[in-house]
Short mmCIF file of C-alpha atoms and ligand atoms in Angstrom, two decimals:
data_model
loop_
_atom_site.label_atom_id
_atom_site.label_comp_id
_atom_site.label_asym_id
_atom_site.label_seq_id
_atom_site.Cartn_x
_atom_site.Cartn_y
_atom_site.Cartn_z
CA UNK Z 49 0.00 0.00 0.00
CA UNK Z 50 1.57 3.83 -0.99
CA UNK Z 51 2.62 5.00 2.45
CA UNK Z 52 0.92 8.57 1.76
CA UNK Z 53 -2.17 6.21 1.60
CA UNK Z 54 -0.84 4.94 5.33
CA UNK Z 55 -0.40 7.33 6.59
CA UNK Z 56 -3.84 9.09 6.02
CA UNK Z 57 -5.08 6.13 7.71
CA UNK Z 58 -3.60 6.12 10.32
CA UNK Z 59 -4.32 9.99 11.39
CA UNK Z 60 -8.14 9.19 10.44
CA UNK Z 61 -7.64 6.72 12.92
CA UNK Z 62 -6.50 8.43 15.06
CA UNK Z 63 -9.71 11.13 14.36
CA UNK Z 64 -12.06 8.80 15.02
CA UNK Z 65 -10.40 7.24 18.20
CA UNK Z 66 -11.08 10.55 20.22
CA UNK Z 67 -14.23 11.96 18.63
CA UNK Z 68 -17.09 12.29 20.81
CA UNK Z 69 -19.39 12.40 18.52
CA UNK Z 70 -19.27 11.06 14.63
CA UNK Z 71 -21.61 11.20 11.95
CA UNK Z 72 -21.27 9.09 8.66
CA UNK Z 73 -23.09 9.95 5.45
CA UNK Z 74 -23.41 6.98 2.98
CA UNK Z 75 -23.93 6.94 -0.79
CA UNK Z 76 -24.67 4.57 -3.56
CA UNK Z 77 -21.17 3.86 -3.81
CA UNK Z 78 -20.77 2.31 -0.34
CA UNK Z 79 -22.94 -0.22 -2.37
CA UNK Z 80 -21.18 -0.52 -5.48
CA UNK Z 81 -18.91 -3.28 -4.12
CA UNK Z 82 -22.11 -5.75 -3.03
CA UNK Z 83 -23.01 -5.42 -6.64
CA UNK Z 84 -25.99 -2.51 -6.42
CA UNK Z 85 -25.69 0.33 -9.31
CA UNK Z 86 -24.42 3.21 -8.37
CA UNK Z 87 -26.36 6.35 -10.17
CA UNK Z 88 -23.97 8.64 -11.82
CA UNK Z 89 -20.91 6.66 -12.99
CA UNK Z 90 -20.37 7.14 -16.50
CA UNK Z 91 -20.25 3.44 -17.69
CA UNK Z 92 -22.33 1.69 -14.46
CA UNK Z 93 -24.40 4.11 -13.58
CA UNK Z 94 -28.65 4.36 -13.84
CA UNK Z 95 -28.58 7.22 -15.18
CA UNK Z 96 -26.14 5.96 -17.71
CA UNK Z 97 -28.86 4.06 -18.71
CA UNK Z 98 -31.93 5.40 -18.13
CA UNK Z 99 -33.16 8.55 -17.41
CA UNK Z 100 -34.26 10.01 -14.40
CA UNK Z 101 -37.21 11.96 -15.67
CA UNK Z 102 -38.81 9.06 -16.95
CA UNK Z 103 -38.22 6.63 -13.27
CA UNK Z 104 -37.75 8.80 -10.58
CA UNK Z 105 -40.20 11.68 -10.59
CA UNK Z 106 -43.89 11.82 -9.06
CA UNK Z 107 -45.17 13.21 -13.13
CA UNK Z 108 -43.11 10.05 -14.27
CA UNK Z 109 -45.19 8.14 -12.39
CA UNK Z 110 -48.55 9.28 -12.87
CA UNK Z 111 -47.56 9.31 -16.75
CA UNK Z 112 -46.55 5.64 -16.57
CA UNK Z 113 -47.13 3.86 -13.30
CA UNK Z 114 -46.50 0.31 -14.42
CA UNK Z 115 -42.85 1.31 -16.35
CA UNK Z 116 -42.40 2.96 -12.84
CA UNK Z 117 -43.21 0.12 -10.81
CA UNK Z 118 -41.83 -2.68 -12.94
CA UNK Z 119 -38.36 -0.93 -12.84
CA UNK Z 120 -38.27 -0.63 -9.08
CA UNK Z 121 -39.36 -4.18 -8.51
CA UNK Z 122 -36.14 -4.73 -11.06
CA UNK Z 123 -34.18 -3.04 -8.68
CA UNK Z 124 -35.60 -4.68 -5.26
CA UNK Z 125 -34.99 -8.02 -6.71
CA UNK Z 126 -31.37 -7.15 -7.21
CA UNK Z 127 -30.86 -5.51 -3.76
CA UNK Z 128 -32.74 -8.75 -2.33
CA UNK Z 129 -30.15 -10.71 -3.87
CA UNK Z 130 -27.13 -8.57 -3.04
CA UNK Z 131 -25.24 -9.01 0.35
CA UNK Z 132 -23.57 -6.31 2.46
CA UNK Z 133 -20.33 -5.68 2.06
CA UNK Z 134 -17.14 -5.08 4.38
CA UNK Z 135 -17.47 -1.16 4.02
CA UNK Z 136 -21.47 -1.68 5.59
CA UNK Z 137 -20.01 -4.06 8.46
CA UNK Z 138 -16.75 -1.93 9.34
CA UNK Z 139 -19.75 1.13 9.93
CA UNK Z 140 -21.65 -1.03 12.38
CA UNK Z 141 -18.74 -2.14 13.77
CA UNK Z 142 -17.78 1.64 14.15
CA UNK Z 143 -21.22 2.05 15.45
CA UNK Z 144 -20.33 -0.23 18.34
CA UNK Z 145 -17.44 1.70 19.44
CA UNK Z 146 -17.89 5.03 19.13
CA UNK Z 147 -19.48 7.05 21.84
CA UNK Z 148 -22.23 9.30 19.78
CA UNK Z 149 -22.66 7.49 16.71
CA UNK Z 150 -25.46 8.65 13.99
CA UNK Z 151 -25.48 6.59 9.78
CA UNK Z 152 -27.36 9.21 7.44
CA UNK Z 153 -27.36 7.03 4.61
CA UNK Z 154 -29.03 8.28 0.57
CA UNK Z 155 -29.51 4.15 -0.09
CA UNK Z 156 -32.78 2.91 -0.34
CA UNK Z 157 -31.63 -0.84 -0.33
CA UNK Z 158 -31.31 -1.68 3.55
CA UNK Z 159 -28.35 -3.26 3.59
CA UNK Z 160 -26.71 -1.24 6.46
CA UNK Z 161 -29.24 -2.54 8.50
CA UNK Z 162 -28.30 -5.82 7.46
CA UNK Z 163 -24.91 -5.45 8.40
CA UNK Z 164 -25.94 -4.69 11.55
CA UNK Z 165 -26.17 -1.13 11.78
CA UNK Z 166 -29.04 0.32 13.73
CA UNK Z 167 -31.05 3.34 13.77
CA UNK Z 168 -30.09 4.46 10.55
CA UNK Z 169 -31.56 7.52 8.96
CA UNK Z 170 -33.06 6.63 5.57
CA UNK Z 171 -32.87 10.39 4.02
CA UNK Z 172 -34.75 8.99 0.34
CA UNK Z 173 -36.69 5.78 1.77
CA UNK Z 174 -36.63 2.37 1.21
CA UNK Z 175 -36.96 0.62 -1.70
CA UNK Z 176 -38.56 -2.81 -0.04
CA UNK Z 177 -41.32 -0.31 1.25
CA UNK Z 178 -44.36 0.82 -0.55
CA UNK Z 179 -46.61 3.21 0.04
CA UNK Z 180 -50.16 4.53 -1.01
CA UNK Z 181 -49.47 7.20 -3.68
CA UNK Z 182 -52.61 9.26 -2.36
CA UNK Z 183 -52.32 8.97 1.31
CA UNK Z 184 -47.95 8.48 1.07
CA UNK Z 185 -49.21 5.23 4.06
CA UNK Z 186 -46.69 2.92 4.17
CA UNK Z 187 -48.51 -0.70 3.77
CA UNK Z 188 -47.01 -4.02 4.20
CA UNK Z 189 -50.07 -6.09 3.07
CA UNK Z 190 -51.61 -5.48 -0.41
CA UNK Z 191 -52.16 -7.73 -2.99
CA UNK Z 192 -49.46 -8.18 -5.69
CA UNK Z 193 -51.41 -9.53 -7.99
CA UNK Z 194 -51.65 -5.96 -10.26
CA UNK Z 195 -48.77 -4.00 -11.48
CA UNK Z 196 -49.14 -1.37 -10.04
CA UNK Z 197 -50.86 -2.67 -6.86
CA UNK Z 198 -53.89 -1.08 -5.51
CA UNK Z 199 -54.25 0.37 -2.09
CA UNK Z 200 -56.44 -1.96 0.47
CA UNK Z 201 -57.41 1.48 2.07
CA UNK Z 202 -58.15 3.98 -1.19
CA UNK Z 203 -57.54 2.13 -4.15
CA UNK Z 204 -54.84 4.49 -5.56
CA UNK Z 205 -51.51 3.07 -7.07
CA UNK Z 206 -49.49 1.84 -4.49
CA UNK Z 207 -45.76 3.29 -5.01
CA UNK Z 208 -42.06 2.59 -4.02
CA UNK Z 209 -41.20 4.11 -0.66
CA UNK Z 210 -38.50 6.24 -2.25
CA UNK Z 211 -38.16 10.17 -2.66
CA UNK Z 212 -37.66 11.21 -5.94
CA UNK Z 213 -36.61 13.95 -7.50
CA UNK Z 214 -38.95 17.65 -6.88
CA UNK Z 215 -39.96 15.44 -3.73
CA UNK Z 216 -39.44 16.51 -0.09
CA UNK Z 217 -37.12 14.59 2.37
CA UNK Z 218 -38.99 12.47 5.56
CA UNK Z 219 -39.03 15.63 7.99
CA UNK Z 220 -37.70 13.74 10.58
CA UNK Z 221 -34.98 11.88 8.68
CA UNK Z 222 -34.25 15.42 7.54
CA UNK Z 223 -34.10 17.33 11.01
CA UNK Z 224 -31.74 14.33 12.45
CA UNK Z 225 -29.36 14.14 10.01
CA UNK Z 226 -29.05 18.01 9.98
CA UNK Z 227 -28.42 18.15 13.63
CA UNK Z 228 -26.07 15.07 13.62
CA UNK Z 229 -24.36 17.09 11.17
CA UNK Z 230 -24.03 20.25 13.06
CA UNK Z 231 -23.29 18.39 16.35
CA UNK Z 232 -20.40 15.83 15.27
CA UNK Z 233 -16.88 16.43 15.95
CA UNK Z 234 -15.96 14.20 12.68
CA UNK Z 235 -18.22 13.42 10.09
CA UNK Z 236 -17.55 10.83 7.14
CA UNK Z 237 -19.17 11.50 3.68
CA UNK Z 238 -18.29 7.53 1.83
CA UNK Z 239 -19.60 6.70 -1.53
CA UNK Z 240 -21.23 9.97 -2.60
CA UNK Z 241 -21.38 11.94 -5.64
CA UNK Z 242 -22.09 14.82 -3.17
CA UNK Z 243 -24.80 16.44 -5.93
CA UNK Z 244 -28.15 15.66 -4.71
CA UNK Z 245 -29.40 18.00 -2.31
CA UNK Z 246 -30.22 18.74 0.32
CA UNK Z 247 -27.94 15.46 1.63
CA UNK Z 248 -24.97 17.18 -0.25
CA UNK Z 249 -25.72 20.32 2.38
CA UNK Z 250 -24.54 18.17 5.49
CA UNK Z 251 -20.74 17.78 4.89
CA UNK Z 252 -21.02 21.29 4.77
CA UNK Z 253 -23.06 22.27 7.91
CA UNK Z 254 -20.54 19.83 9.43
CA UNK Z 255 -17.49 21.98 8.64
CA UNK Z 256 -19.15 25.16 9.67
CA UNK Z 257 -19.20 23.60 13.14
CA UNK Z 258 -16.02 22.99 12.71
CA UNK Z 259 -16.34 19.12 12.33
CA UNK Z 260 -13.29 17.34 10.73
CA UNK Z 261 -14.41 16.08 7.04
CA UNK Z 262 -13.32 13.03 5.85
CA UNK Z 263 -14.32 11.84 2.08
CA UNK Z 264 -13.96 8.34 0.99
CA UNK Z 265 -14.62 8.04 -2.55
CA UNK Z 266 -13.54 6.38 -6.01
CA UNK Z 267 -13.51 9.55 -7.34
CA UNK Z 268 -12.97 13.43 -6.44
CA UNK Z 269 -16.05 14.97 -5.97
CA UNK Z 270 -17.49 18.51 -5.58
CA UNK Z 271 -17.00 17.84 -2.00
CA UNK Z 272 -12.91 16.84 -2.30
CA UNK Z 273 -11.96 20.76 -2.40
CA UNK Z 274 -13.54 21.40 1.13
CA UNK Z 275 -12.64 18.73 3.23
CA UNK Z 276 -9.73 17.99 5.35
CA UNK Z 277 -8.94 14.32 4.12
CA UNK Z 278 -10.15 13.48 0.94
CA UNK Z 279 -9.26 9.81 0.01
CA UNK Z 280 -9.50 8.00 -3.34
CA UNK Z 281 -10.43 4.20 -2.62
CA UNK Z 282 -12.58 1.03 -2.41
CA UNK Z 283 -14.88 1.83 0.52
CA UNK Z 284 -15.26 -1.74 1.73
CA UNK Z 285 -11.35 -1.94 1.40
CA UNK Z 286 -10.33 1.75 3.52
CA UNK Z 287 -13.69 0.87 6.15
CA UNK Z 288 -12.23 -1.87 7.69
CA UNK Z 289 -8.50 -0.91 7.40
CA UNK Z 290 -9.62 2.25 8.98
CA UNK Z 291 -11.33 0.81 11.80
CA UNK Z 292 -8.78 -1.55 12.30
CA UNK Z 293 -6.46 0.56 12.75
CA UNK Z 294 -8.22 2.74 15.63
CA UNK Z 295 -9.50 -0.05 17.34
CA UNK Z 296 -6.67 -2.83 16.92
CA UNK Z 297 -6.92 -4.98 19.63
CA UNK Z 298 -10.83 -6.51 18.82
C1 BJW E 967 -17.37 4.53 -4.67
C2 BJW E 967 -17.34 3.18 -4.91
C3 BJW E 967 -16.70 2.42 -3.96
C4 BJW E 967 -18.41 4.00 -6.49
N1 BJW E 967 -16.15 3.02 -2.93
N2 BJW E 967 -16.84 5.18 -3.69
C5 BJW E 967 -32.76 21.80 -10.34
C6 BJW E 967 -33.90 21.21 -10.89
C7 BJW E 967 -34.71 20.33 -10.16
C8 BJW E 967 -34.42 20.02 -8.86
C9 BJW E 967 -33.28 20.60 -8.31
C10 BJW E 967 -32.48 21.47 -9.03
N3 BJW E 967 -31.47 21.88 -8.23
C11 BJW E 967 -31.61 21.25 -7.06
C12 BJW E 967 -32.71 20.48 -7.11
C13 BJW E 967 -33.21 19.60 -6.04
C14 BJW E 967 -32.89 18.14 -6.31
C15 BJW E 967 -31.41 18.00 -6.61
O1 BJW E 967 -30.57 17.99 -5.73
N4 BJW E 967 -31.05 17.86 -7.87
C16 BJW E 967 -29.62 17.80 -8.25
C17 BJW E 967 -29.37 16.54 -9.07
C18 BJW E 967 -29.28 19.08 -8.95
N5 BJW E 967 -33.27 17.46 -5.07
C19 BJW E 967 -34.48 17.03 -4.87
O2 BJW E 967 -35.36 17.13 -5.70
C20 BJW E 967 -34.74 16.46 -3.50
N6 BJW E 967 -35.90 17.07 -2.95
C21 BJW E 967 -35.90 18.37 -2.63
O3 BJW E 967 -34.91 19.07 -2.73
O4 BJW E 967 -37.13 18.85 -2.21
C22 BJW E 967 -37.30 20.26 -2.18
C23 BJW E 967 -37.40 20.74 -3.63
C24 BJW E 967 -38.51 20.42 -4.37
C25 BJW E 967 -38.59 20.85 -5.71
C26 BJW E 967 -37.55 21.56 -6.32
C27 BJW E 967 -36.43 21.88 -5.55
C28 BJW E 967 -36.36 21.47 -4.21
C29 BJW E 967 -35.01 14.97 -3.61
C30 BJW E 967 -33.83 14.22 -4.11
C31 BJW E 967 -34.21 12.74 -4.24
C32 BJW E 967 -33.09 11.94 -4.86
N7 BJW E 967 -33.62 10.67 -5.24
C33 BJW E 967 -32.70 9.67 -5.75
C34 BJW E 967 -33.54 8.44 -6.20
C35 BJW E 967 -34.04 7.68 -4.96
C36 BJW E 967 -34.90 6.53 -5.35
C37 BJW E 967 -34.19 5.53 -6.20
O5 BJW E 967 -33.26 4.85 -5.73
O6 BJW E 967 -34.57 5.42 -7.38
O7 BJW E 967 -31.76 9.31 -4.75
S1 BJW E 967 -31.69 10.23 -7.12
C38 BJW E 967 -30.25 9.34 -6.61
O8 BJW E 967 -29.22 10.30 -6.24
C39 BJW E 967 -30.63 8.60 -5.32
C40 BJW E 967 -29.41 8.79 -4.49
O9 BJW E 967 -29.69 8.60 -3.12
C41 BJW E 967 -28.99 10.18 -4.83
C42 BJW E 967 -27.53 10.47 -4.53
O10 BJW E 967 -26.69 9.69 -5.34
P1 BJW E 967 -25.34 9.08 -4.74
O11 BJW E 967 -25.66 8.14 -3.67
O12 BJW E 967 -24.41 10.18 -4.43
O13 BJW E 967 -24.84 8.19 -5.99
P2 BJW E 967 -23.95 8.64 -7.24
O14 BJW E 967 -24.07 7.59 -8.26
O15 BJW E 967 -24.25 10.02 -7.66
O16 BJW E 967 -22.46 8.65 -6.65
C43 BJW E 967 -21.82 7.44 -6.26
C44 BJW E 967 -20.41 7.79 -5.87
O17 BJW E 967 -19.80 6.63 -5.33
C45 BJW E 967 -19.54 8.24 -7.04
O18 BJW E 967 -18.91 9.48 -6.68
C46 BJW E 967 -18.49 7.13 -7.20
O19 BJW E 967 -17.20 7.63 -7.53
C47 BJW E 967 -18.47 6.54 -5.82
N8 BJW E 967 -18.13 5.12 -5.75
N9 BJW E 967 -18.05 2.94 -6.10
C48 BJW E 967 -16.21 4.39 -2.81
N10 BJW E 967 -16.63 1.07 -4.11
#
């Protein structure tokens, strides 16, 4: 490994060792490595491949609910089948050790809380959720058996539990993550294209507080020119290294 690369961990180490508090801000590419498609990447990406305006927005939807739906449960099927990854179980192992601990995550396929991770803040929903599109009622039990479904309750299209795009965030999701932000002493921004807002606004209400940044990411982002370590790697190969390194002994 380049010893600049070392070295960087070991100081982040370090970091996280005596933070009180830490807050951790996951995107799709925290993913990538379980086998889920990131959004943005110019050969892997969704929106390489389709476009947004067509899948992800409420007038998408009411234009063609069943290309809407059928391309979600494409997606769910793939998350189902996907397993986390060592970047998703080196943040619930950081979880466990750190003493004020808060995952904001932009993923909508669960699988930081099947690495363990708990209390996570879903800031764009879930994916294996639906929801009325009238009434926005999350319902576990509807019959399947239509594409869309119908609501039990209404008998409006029942939807993905996701926010698209001209949507607002979960208000509480929202108010959470944006005090976790402004109350962190370090805050980790991992997989993230850093465009979509208002997630990409929480690195930087960290650093007004005077948080230490630290971006792990393929890629430089419009992020990488803020932040005080911005590091170009795998994030389920620097995770664990990382939190190896601060906590060696367990
Ligand atoms: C690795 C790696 C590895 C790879 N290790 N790294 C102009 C017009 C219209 C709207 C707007 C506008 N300006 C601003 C807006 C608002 C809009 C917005 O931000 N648009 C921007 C794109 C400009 N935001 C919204 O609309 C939000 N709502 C809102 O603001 O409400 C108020 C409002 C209403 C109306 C108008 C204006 C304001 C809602 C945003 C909802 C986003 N929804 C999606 C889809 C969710 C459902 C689904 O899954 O289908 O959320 S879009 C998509 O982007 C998804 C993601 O959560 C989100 C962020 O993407 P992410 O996670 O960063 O992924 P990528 O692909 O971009 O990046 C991956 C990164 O990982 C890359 O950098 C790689 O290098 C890296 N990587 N492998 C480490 N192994």
């Amino acid at each position: 490994m380049a010893s600049y690369l070392q070295a960087h961990i070991e100081q982040i180490a370090i970091t996280l060792r005596n933070a009180s508090s830490i807050a951790v801000l996951t995107g799709a590419g925290i993913s990538a490595e379980s086998g889920v498609p990131t959004f943005r990447e110019a050969q892997s990406g969704l929106w390489s491949r389709f476009r947004a305006e067509d899948l992800a927005t409420p007038e998408a939807f009411i234009r063609d609910p069943k290309l809407v739906w059928d391309w979600y449960a494409w997606r769910r099927q793939r998350v189902q089948a996907a397993e986390p990854n060592a970047g998703h179980v080196a943040l619930a192992r950081l979880q466990d050790k750190a003493a004020r601990f808060r995952l904001i995550t932009q993923n909508v396929d669960g699988l930081h809380q099947r690495a363990g991770s708990g209390d996570v803040i879903e800031l764009h929903g879930n994916l294996l959720r639906s929801k009325c599109f009238d009434e926005a009622i999350v319902l576990a039990d509807f019959d399947e058996s239509h594409t869309p479904p119908r609501c039990p309750r209404c008998g409006a299209h029942m939807r993905p539990d996701v926010v698209w795009f001209g949507e607002s965030l979960p208000v509480d999701a929202l108010e959470e993550a944006v005090a976790a932000a402004q109350s962190c002493d370090v805050f980790l921004s991992i997989g993230t294209s850093a465009l979509v807002y208002p997630a990409a606004q929480l690195p930087h209400a960290a650093l007004t507080n005077g948080a230490t940044v630290v971006e792990i990411n393929k890629e430089a982002t419009a992020l990488s020119p803020h932040v005080q370590f911005s590091i170009r790697a795998l994030a389920g190969e620097l995770m664990p290294m990382v939190v190896r390194a601060a906590w060696p002994d367990d």
